[in-house]
Short mmCIF file of C-alpha atoms in Angstrom, two decimals:
data_model
loop_
_atom_site.label_atom_id
_atom_site.label_comp_id
_atom_site.label_asym_id
_atom_site.label_seq_id
_atom_site.Cartn_x
_atom_site.Cartn_y
_atom_site.Cartn_z
CA MET A 1 14.55 104.89 -69.93
CA GLY A 2 16.02 105.62 -66.52
CA ILE A 3 15.23 105.28 -62.87
CA GLU A 4 14.78 108.46 -60.83
CA ASN A 5 15.20 108.26 -57.07
CA ARG A 6 14.04 111.27 -55.10
CA SER A 7 12.33 111.94 -51.81
CA GLU A 8 9.00 113.73 -51.66
CA ASP A 9 8.27 116.45 -49.14
CA GLU A 10 5.17 115.54 -47.10
CA ASN A 11 3.72 119.08 -47.12
CA THR A 12 4.46 120.24 -50.67
CA GLY A 13 4.73 116.93 -52.44
CA GLY A 14 7.87 118.14 -54.21
CA PRO A 15 11.36 116.76 -53.98
CA ASN A 16 13.30 117.68 -50.84
CA ARG A 17 16.29 118.87 -52.88
CA PRO A 18 18.11 121.36 -50.59
CA ASP A 19 18.50 118.98 -47.66
CA GLY A 20 19.42 115.95 -49.69
CA PHE A 21 21.84 117.82 -51.93
CA ALA A 22 23.64 119.47 -48.99
CA ILE A 23 24.03 116.23 -47.06
CA SER A 24 25.17 114.29 -50.14
CA TRP A 25 27.70 116.98 -50.97
CA ALA A 26 29.00 117.06 -47.38
CA GLU A 27 29.30 113.28 -47.27
CA ALA A 28 31.23 113.26 -50.54
CA ILE A 29 33.66 115.90 -49.28
CA VAL A 30 34.16 114.09 -45.99
CA THR A 31 34.68 110.69 -47.63
CA THR A 32 37.22 111.83 -50.22
CA GLY A 33 38.81 114.75 -48.41
CA ALA A 34 39.23 113.14 -45.00
CA CYS A 35 40.81 110.01 -46.46
CA PHE A 36 43.25 112.09 -48.50
CA LEU A 37 44.15 114.39 -45.60
CA LEU A 38 44.56 111.49 -43.17
CA ALA A 39 46.90 109.70 -45.59
CA GLN A 40 48.98 112.82 -46.21
CA GLY A 41 49.01 113.67 -42.51
CA TYR A 42 50.16 110.18 -41.58
CA TYR A 43 53.03 110.41 -44.06
CA GLY A 44 53.96 113.85 -42.74
CA ILE A 45 53.94 112.83 -39.09
CA ARG A 46 56.12 109.78 -39.80
CA ALA A 47 58.59 111.91 -41.74
CA ALA A 48 58.63 114.47 -38.92
CA ARG A 49 59.34 111.72 -36.38
CA GLU A 50 62.26 110.51 -38.49
CA ARG A 51 63.79 114.02 -38.44
CA MET A 52 63.17 114.29 -34.71
CA GLU A 53 65.03 111.03 -34.12
CA ARG A 54 67.92 112.32 -36.24
CA VAL A 55 68.14 115.37 -34.01
CA LYS A 56 68.08 113.10 -30.96
CA GLN A 57 70.77 110.77 -32.29
CA THR A 58 73.15 113.56 -33.30
CA ALA A 59 72.63 115.39 -29.99
CA VAL A 60 73.46 112.26 -27.99
CA THR A 61 76.46 111.52 -30.22
CA LEU A 62 77.78 115.04 -29.66
CA ALA A 63 77.24 114.71 -25.91
CA TYR A 64 79.35 111.55 -25.94
CA ALA A 65 82.03 113.21 -28.06
CA PHE A 66 82.30 116.22 -25.75
CA THR A 67 82.54 114.10 -22.59
CA LYS A 68 84.76 111.29 -23.87
CA THR A 69 87.09 112.78 -26.49
CA THR A 70 88.03 116.23 -25.19
CA ILE A 71 91.24 116.37 -23.16
CA PRO A 72 92.66 119.04 -20.85
CA ASN A 73 95.81 120.68 -22.11
CA SER A 74 97.09 123.34 -19.76
CA GLU A 75 100.06 124.15 -22.00
CA HIS A 76 98.16 125.14 -25.15
CA GLY A 77 94.47 125.30 -24.31
CA HIS A 78 91.92 124.95 -21.54
CA ASP A 79 93.02 123.39 -18.29
CA LYS A 80 90.89 120.84 -16.46
CA GLU A 81 88.78 123.38 -14.58
CA ASP A 82 87.99 125.54 -17.59
CA LEU A 83 87.38 122.56 -19.85
CA GLN A 84 84.98 121.02 -17.36
CA LEU A 85 82.91 124.21 -17.29
CA LEU A 86 82.93 124.43 -21.09
CA ILE A 87 81.80 120.82 -21.51
CA TYR A 88 78.89 121.38 -19.13
CA GLU A 89 77.85 124.43 -21.13
CA CYS A 90 77.93 122.41 -24.37
CA LEU A 91 75.78 119.70 -22.77
CA ALA A 92 73.32 122.37 -21.66
CA LEU A 93 73.21 123.76 -25.21
CA LEU A 94 72.49 120.28 -26.58
CA THR A 95 69.66 119.92 -24.06
CA ALA A 96 68.22 123.32 -24.94
CA TYR A 97 68.37 122.81 -28.72
CA PRO A 98 65.33 120.46 -29.10
CA VAL A 99 63.25 122.65 -26.77
CA ALA A 100 64.06 125.79 -28.76
CA LEU A 101 63.49 123.94 -32.03
CA LEU A 102 60.11 122.68 -30.86
CA GLU A 103 58.92 126.13 -29.82
CA GLN A 104 60.19 127.65 -33.05
CA MET A 105 58.22 125.11 -35.11
CA ARG A 106 55.11 125.93 -33.07
CA GLY A 107 55.43 129.56 -34.09
CA ASN A 108 56.57 130.80 -30.68
CA THR A 109 58.62 133.96 -31.32
CA CYS A 110 59.95 134.15 -27.76
CA GLU A 111 63.75 134.39 -27.57
CA PRO A 112 64.95 133.77 -24.01
CA ALA A 113 68.62 134.26 -23.20
CA ILE A 114 69.46 130.59 -23.72
CA SER A 115 73.22 131.14 -23.96
CA LYS A 116 73.24 132.93 -20.60
CA TYR A 117 71.02 130.22 -19.10
CA CYS A 118 73.43 127.52 -20.28
CA GLN A 119 76.39 129.34 -18.74
CA ASP A 120 74.56 129.60 -15.41
CA VAL A 121 73.56 125.94 -15.63
CA ALA A 122 77.19 124.95 -16.26
CA LEU A 123 78.34 126.85 -13.17
CA THR A 124 75.58 125.27 -11.08
CA LEU A 125 76.38 121.76 -12.29
CA LYS A 126 80.07 122.23 -11.59
CA ARG A 127 79.31 123.27 -8.00
CA LEU A 128 76.89 120.39 -7.48
CA ARG A 129 79.35 117.81 -8.80
CA ARG A 130 81.88 119.15 -6.35
CA GLY A 131 79.41 118.41 -3.57
CA GLU A 132 78.76 122.00 -2.57
CA ASN A 133 75.53 122.50 -0.66
CA GLY A 134 72.96 124.96 -1.89
CA PRO A 135 69.24 125.55 -2.33
CA ILE A 136 69.22 123.97 -5.79
CA LYS A 137 70.84 120.80 -4.56
CA SER A 138 68.56 120.43 -1.56
CA GLN A 139 65.32 121.11 -3.45
CA SER A 140 65.77 119.71 -6.94
CA TYR A 141 68.57 117.21 -7.26
CA GLU A 142 69.68 113.99 -5.63
CA SER A 143 73.41 113.52 -5.35
CA GLY A 144 75.73 110.72 -4.43
CA TYR A 145 79.49 110.41 -4.56
CA TRP A 146 81.56 108.26 -6.82
CA SER A 147 85.33 108.22 -7.20
CA GLN A 148 88.05 106.96 -9.48
CA GLY A 149 90.72 106.49 -6.87
CA GLN A 150 92.62 103.79 -8.76
CA GLN A 151 93.25 106.04 -11.75
CA GLY A 152 93.65 109.23 -9.76
CA VAL A 153 90.56 110.97 -11.05
CA GLN A 154 89.03 113.63 -8.83
CA GLN A 155 85.99 112.64 -6.79
CA PHE A 156 82.70 113.96 -8.17
CA ALA A 157 79.11 113.83 -7.01
CA THR A 158 76.47 112.14 -9.17
CA VAL A 159 73.78 114.71 -9.91
CA GLU A 160 70.58 113.02 -11.02
CA HIS A 161 67.95 114.42 -13.41
CA PHE A 162 69.85 117.69 -13.82
CA PHE A 163 69.34 118.23 -17.54
CA GLU A 164 65.79 116.85 -17.40
CA ILE A 165 64.88 119.58 -14.94
CA PHE A 166 66.68 122.14 -17.07
CA SER A 167 64.64 121.04 -20.10
CA LEU A 168 61.38 121.41 -18.17
CA GLN A 169 62.45 124.84 -16.94
CA LEU A 170 63.04 125.93 -20.53
CA HIS A 171 59.57 124.71 -21.51
CA LEU A 172 58.15 126.77 -18.65
CA GLU A 173 60.18 129.80 -19.69
CA TYR A 174 58.84 129.64 -23.24
CA SER A 175 55.25 129.32 -22.02
CA LYS A 176 55.43 132.12 -19.45
CA GLN A 177 57.61 134.61 -21.31
CA THR A 178 55.50 137.50 -22.60
CA MET A 179 58.14 139.26 -24.69
CA ARG A 180 58.01 138.33 -28.36
CA THR A 181 60.08 139.32 -31.38
CA LYS A 182 58.52 140.79 -34.50
CA GLY A 183 60.31 138.36 -36.77
CA PRO A 184 60.79 134.59 -36.48
CA SER A 185 62.78 133.26 -33.55
CA LEU A 186 66.47 132.52 -34.14
CA SER A 187 67.17 130.67 -30.89
CA THR A 188 68.07 127.40 -32.62
CA GLN A 189 70.46 129.13 -35.00
CA HIS A 190 72.06 130.89 -32.03
CA ILE A 191 72.56 127.57 -30.23
CA ILE A 192 74.19 125.96 -33.27
CA TYR A 193 76.35 129.05 -33.75
CA THR A 194 77.54 128.91 -30.13
CA LEU A 195 78.22 125.16 -30.32
CA ARG A 196 80.31 125.63 -33.44
CA ASN A 197 82.28 128.44 -31.82
CA HIS A 198 83.04 126.35 -28.74
CA PHE A 199 84.05 123.37 -30.84
CA GLU A 200 86.33 125.35 -33.14
CA ASN A 201 88.00 126.91 -30.11
CA LEU A 202 88.59 123.42 -28.71
CA VAL A 203 90.15 122.39 -32.01
CA ASP A 204 92.38 125.46 -32.21
CA LEU A 205 93.54 124.98 -28.61
CA ARG A 206 94.21 121.26 -29.19
CA ASN A 207 91.66 120.09 -26.65
CA VAL A 208 90.27 117.75 -29.32
CA ASP A 209 92.30 115.29 -31.33
CA ASP A 210 92.72 116.36 -34.96
CA ARG A 211 91.49 113.04 -36.31
CA ARG A 212 88.18 113.36 -34.47
CA THR A 213 87.35 116.88 -35.56
CA PRO A 214 85.73 116.00 -38.95
CA ILE A 215 83.35 113.53 -37.28
CA ILE A 216 82.24 115.95 -34.57
CA ARG A 217 81.94 118.83 -37.04
CA GLU A 218 79.81 116.66 -39.34
CA ASN A 219 77.50 115.73 -36.47
CA ILE A 220 76.94 119.39 -35.64
CA ASP A 221 76.07 120.03 -39.29
CA MET A 222 73.75 117.00 -39.37
CA MET A 223 71.91 118.16 -36.25
CA SER A 224 71.45 121.62 -37.75
CA LEU A 225 70.23 120.15 -41.05
CA ALA A 226 67.81 117.76 -39.32
CA GLY A 227 66.42 120.66 -37.31
CA ARG A 228 65.77 122.68 -40.46
CA GLU A 229 64.12 119.68 -42.09
CA CYS A 230 61.82 119.32 -39.09
CA ALA A 231 60.41 122.78 -39.80
CA ILE A 232 59.08 121.60 -43.17
CA PHE A 233 56.32 119.61 -41.46
CA ALA A 234 55.28 122.34 -39.01
CA ILE A 235 51.67 123.53 -39.11
CA ILE A 236 52.84 127.13 -39.63
CA ASP A 237 54.77 126.24 -42.78
CA VAL A 238 53.00 124.27 -45.53
CA ILE A 239 49.39 123.31 -44.81
CA PRO A 240 46.19 123.24 -46.95
CA LEU A 241 44.29 125.32 -44.42
CA ALA A 242 41.20 126.04 -46.56
CA PHE A 243 40.86 122.38 -47.54
CA LEU A 244 41.23 121.25 -43.92
CA TRP A 245 38.53 123.63 -42.74
CA ALA A 246 36.21 122.61 -45.59
CA VAL A 247 36.53 118.93 -44.73
CA TYR A 248 36.23 119.61 -41.01
CA SER A 249 33.10 121.75 -41.43
CA SER A 250 31.49 119.18 -43.72
CA GLY A 251 32.30 116.46 -41.24
CA LEU A 252 30.63 118.40 -38.44
CA VAL A 253 27.52 118.82 -40.58
CA VAL A 254 27.34 115.10 -41.27
CA ALA A 255 28.16 114.05 -37.69
CA LEU A 256 25.71 116.43 -36.02
CA TYR A 257 22.90 116.88 -38.54
CA CYS A 258 22.37 113.26 -39.56
CA PRO A 259 21.39 112.07 -36.05
CA VAL A 260 18.93 114.96 -35.76
CA LYS A 261 17.45 114.17 -39.16
CA LEU A 262 17.02 110.48 -38.32
CA CYS A 263 15.41 111.08 -34.93
CA GLU A 264 11.93 111.11 -36.46
CA SER A 265 12.51 107.79 -38.19
CA ILE A 266 13.78 106.21 -34.99
CA SER A 267 10.83 107.52 -33.00
CA ASP A 268 8.43 105.84 -35.45
CA TRP A 269 9.72 102.48 -34.24
CA ALA A 270 8.27 103.02 -30.76
CA PRO A 271 5.33 100.82 -29.73
CA VAL A 272 1.92 102.22 -30.65
CA VAL A 273 -0.17 103.50 -27.72
CA GLU A 274 -3.90 103.47 -28.32
CA PRO A 275 -5.92 106.59 -27.44
CA GLY A 276 -6.97 106.75 -23.81
CA GLN A 277 -4.42 104.16 -22.74
CA ILE A 278 -1.91 105.26 -20.09
CA ARG A 279 1.26 103.23 -19.73
CA ILE A 280 5.03 103.66 -19.75
CA VAL A 281 6.44 103.21 -23.24
CA TYR A 282 9.99 101.91 -23.44
CA PRO A 283 12.09 102.14 -26.61
CA SER A 284 12.17 99.01 -28.66
CA MET A 285 15.33 97.01 -29.15
CA TYR A 286 15.56 98.22 -32.75
CA SER A 287 15.40 101.83 -31.57
CA LEU A 288 18.17 101.27 -29.05
CA LEU A 289 20.37 99.58 -31.63
CA ALA A 290 19.75 102.38 -34.12
CA MET A 291 20.61 105.07 -31.57
CA ALA A 292 23.75 103.22 -30.47
CA SER A 293 24.91 102.70 -34.06
CA LEU A 294 24.23 106.32 -34.97
CA SER A 295 26.06 107.61 -31.89
CA THR A 296 29.03 105.33 -32.58
CA ALA A 297 29.25 106.42 -36.21
CA SER A 298 29.13 110.10 -35.24
CA ALA A 299 31.78 109.60 -32.54
CA VAL A 300 34.08 107.77 -34.97
CA LEU A 301 33.69 110.53 -37.54
CA LEU A 302 34.46 113.25 -34.99
CA THR A 303 37.49 111.27 -33.78
CA CYS A 304 38.79 110.95 -37.35
CA LEU A 305 38.39 114.69 -37.84
CA SER A 306 40.31 115.34 -34.64
CA GLU A 307 43.06 112.93 -35.72
CA MET A 308 43.21 114.69 -39.09
CA TRP A 309 44.06 118.01 -37.40
CA ALA A 310 46.54 116.31 -35.05
CA MET A 311 48.44 114.64 -37.90
CA TRP A 312 48.86 117.97 -39.64
CA ASP A 313 50.27 119.41 -36.41
CA PRO A 314 53.05 116.93 -35.48
CA TYR A 315 54.72 119.31 -33.02
CA GLY A 316 51.50 120.20 -31.24
CA SER A 317 49.00 117.44 -30.52
CA GLY A 318 50.30 114.99 -33.13
CA THR A 319 53.22 113.55 -31.13
CA ASN A 320 54.39 113.31 -27.54
CA THR A 321 56.95 116.11 -27.69
CA PHE A 322 57.83 115.91 -24.00
CA ALA A 323 59.00 112.33 -24.52
CA TRP A 324 61.32 113.64 -27.25
CA THR A 325 62.88 116.59 -25.40
CA LEU A 326 63.07 114.83 -22.04
CA GLY A 327 64.41 111.69 -23.73
CA ILE A 328 67.39 113.66 -25.03
CA ALA A 329 67.95 115.24 -21.62
CA LEU A 330 67.68 111.82 -19.94
CA GLU A 331 70.35 110.30 -22.20
CA ILE A 332 72.68 113.26 -21.60
CA ASP A 333 72.18 112.82 -17.84
CA ASN A 334 73.04 109.14 -18.14
CA ILE A 335 76.14 109.83 -20.23
CA LEU A 336 77.32 112.40 -17.70
CA ASN A 337 76.78 109.96 -14.80
CA GLU A 338 78.08 106.86 -16.62
CA PHE A 339 74.56 105.39 -16.61
CA TYR A 340 74.74 105.27 -12.80
CA GLU A 341 77.14 102.32 -12.71
CA TYR A 342 77.54 100.80 -9.26
CA ASP A 343 81.18 99.91 -9.82
CA THR A 344 82.89 103.03 -11.15
CA SER A 345 86.41 101.84 -10.40
CA ASN A 346 86.66 99.85 -13.62
CA LEU A 347 84.95 101.88 -16.32
CA VAL A 348 85.62 101.06 -19.96
CA ARG A 349 86.33 104.72 -20.74
CA VAL A 350 86.27 107.56 -18.23
CA HIS A 351 85.33 111.15 -18.99
CA SER A 352 88.56 112.48 -20.46
CA TYR A 353 87.82 116.14 -19.68
CA MET A 354 87.83 115.33 -15.94
CA ASP A 355 91.24 113.66 -16.03
CA THR A 356 94.76 115.00 -16.30
CA ALA A 357 97.38 113.84 -18.76
CA GLY A 358 99.13 111.75 -16.11
CA CYS A 359 95.96 109.80 -15.29
CA LEU A 360 95.00 108.91 -18.83
CA HIS A 361 95.81 105.79 -20.77
CA ARG A 362 99.05 104.34 -19.37
CA ALA A 363 100.14 102.83 -22.66
CA GLY A 364 100.87 106.21 -24.21
CA THR A 365 102.63 108.01 -21.35
CA ASP A 366 106.04 108.04 -23.05
CA ASP A 367 104.74 109.68 -26.20
CA TYR A 368 101.59 111.39 -25.03
CA ASP A 369 102.00 114.52 -27.13
CA ASN A 370 101.51 112.48 -30.29
CA SER A 371 97.99 113.02 -31.65
CA GLY A 372 97.51 109.31 -32.22
CA ASN A 373 98.11 108.57 -28.55
CA ARG A 374 95.82 111.38 -27.48
CA ALA A 375 93.02 109.75 -29.46
CA GLN A 376 93.43 106.53 -27.43
CA THR A 377 92.91 108.08 -24.01
CA VAL A 378 90.46 106.39 -21.68
#
């Protein structure tokens, strides 16, 4: 003996099976599917953020290594002027890498001439730090002078927000560029390739101490690996698209159809007006509470569905990507400008690429050519 629960249609007297079955099925899909997809999406977005922070950490570490550990060597390698230009280009490449990686993971097949842009940016930064006037300086950047007169370092201008503006310009270039490649974009691979070439040239020309080369080389490899791992969580890579659309469509049915279906029940709670009586009928408190609860439930469901899509698209609407790319550019700007220290006459460690051998660490002047002493320069 069992209990059978079914609704009767008022006109036919039969069970209202199609409506009830469809709504029950949609609610089951939404309940199980949305919970599963939200859990998986939350795990994916956290894992993606971890990889993004690895890219950020390695990029900042490389920026420090290029500015603090490279030394001019006019006898064997780059002199101070050439090395300064090369370091600025490497910093520009490190700024451009997260932007190119982000656009690649979004499926943008645009390939702007990033290497040429970075060379132009390096030339511009070198002129601005020399204090040369120009339209870029007057319109975009704020500069102030600082000097290292006690140690004999050349006077340079502090250029603020330079790489932040460069990062934003790259974002604009990717969004406005109409030319696309038929295959996937290789901009990130090109940036890593160029960075490796510059670094190996610095090693061969003895502009980097031999004992530091494995650490810097490993950081370049780690940044490349973290960038490739980021692509695993992109929406264009691995995504249960059919399942997402099924859950999303079912959720829309539940969120939009249920309020319409319950309107008749809510209207039955209105006060009864006798025939021939004319008066304004206001909704009862129960009707207002029912409408508010129903609207809130539908809004929550639609918000969860929107969050579900966002979590499966971590590099689109899932995370604040501008905070990531501009955060890297901001740290590189601060490293370049010594975090805008007021007293620059007594820095713990100056930028070695801007100094000459005679102005470096005084303790090793008698035996400067030794690699161990070169590693201790400040």
